[in-house]
PDB file of C-alpha atoms in Angstrom:
ATOM      1  CA  MET A   1      -4.355  14.411  43.017  1.00  0.00           C
ATOM      2  CA  VAL A   2      -4.049  14.309  46.785  1.00  0.00           C
ATOM      3  CA  SER A   3      -6.021  16.316  49.274  1.00  0.00           C
ATOM      4  CA  CYS A   4      -3.908  17.315  52.250  1.00  0.00           C
ATOM      5  CA  LYS A   5      -2.452  20.409  53.881  1.00  0.00           C
ATOM      6  CA  SER A   6      -0.130  22.375  51.631  1.00  0.00           C
ATOM      7  CA  ASN A   7       2.772  22.446  54.060  1.00  0.00           C
ATOM      8  CA  THR A   8       3.193  18.675  54.353  1.00  0.00           C
ATOM      9  CA  LYS A   9       5.774  16.477  52.678  1.00  0.00           C
ATOM     10  CA  LEU A  10       2.977  14.396  51.099  1.00  0.00           C
ATOM     11  CA  PHE A  11       1.479  17.492  49.470  1.00  0.00           C
ATOM     12  CA  LYS A  12       4.861  18.560  48.077  1.00  0.00           C
ATOM     13  CA  GLU A  13       5.461  15.076  46.674  1.00  0.00           C
ATOM     14  CA  ALA A  14       1.974  15.010  45.125  1.00  0.00           C
ATOM     15  CA  VAL A  15       2.560  18.366  43.430  1.00  0.00           C
ATOM     16  CA  GLY A  16       5.917  17.141  42.123  1.00  0.00           C
ATOM     17  CA  ILE A  17       4.365  13.968  40.702  1.00  0.00           C
ATOM     18  CA  LYS A  18       1.485  15.931  39.172  1.00  0.00           C
ATOM     19  CA  GLU A  19       3.877  18.354  37.447  1.00  0.00           C
ATOM     20  CA  TYR A  20       6.069  15.492  36.191  1.00  0.00           C
ATOM     21  CA  LEU A  21       3.082  13.650  34.708  1.00  0.00           C
ATOM     22  CA  LYS A  22       1.695  16.860  33.211  1.00  0.00           C
ATOM     23  CA  ALA A  23       5.059  17.607  31.560  1.00  0.00           C
ATOM     24  CA  LYS A  24       5.062  14.112  30.046  1.00  0.00           C
ATOM     25  CA  GLY A  25       1.485  14.549  28.783  1.00  0.00           C
ATOM     26  CA  ILE A  26       0.147  11.870  31.119  1.00  0.00           C
ATOM     27  CA  TYR A  27      -3.297  12.470  32.582  1.00  0.00           C
ATOM     28  CA  ILE A  28      -5.016  10.320  35.197  1.00  0.00           C
ATOM     29  CA  VAL A  29      -8.752  10.406  34.582  1.00  0.00           C
ATOM     30  CA  PHE A  30     -11.361   9.227  37.053  1.00  0.00           C
ATOM     31  CA  ASP A  31     -14.865   8.647  35.720  1.00  0.00           C
ATOM     32  CA  SER A  32     -16.980  10.507  38.213  1.00  0.00           C
ATOM     33  CA  ASP A  33     -19.498  12.181  35.936  1.00  0.00           C
ATOM     34  CA  ASN A  34     -19.994   9.704  33.069  1.00  0.00           C
ATOM     35  CA  GLN A  35     -18.237  11.874  30.476  1.00  0.00           C
ATOM     36  CA  THR A  36     -16.311  10.185  27.688  1.00  0.00           C
ATOM     37  CA  LYS A  37     -12.578   9.804  28.142  1.00  0.00           C
ATOM     38  CA  GLU A  38     -11.822  12.252  25.323  1.00  0.00           C
ATOM     39  CA  ILE A  39     -14.065  14.982  26.738  1.00  0.00           C
ATOM     40  CA  LYS A  40     -12.609  14.534  30.215  1.00  0.00           C
ATOM     41  CA  ILE A  41      -9.004  14.686  28.958  1.00  0.00           C
ATOM     42  CA  GLN A  42      -9.743  17.821  26.931  1.00  0.00           C
ATOM     43  CA  GLU A  43     -11.359  19.358  30.010  1.00  0.00           C
ATOM     44  CA  ILE A  44      -8.282  18.564  32.102  1.00  0.00           C
ATOM     45  CA  LYS A  45      -5.883  19.958  29.491  1.00  0.00           C
ATOM     46  CA  THR A  46      -7.710  23.294  29.489  1.00  0.00           C
ATOM     47  CA  LEU A  47      -7.477  23.615  33.269  1.00  0.00           C
ATOM     48  CA  ASN A  48      -4.389  25.223  34.733  1.00  0.00           C
ATOM     49  CA  PHE A  49      -3.537  23.232  37.856  1.00  0.00           C
TER      50      PHE A  49
END
């Protein structure tokens, strides 16, 4: 979600937001490799962030 050092306040906030969205079943998908939305979401759901 956010690339920064793991000991910063921004990183901690980003992790908190990511976990909140994940718990709600909300996924933010960026089209960077021309995959369909469904394939990309399934790919994200199988990853353990």
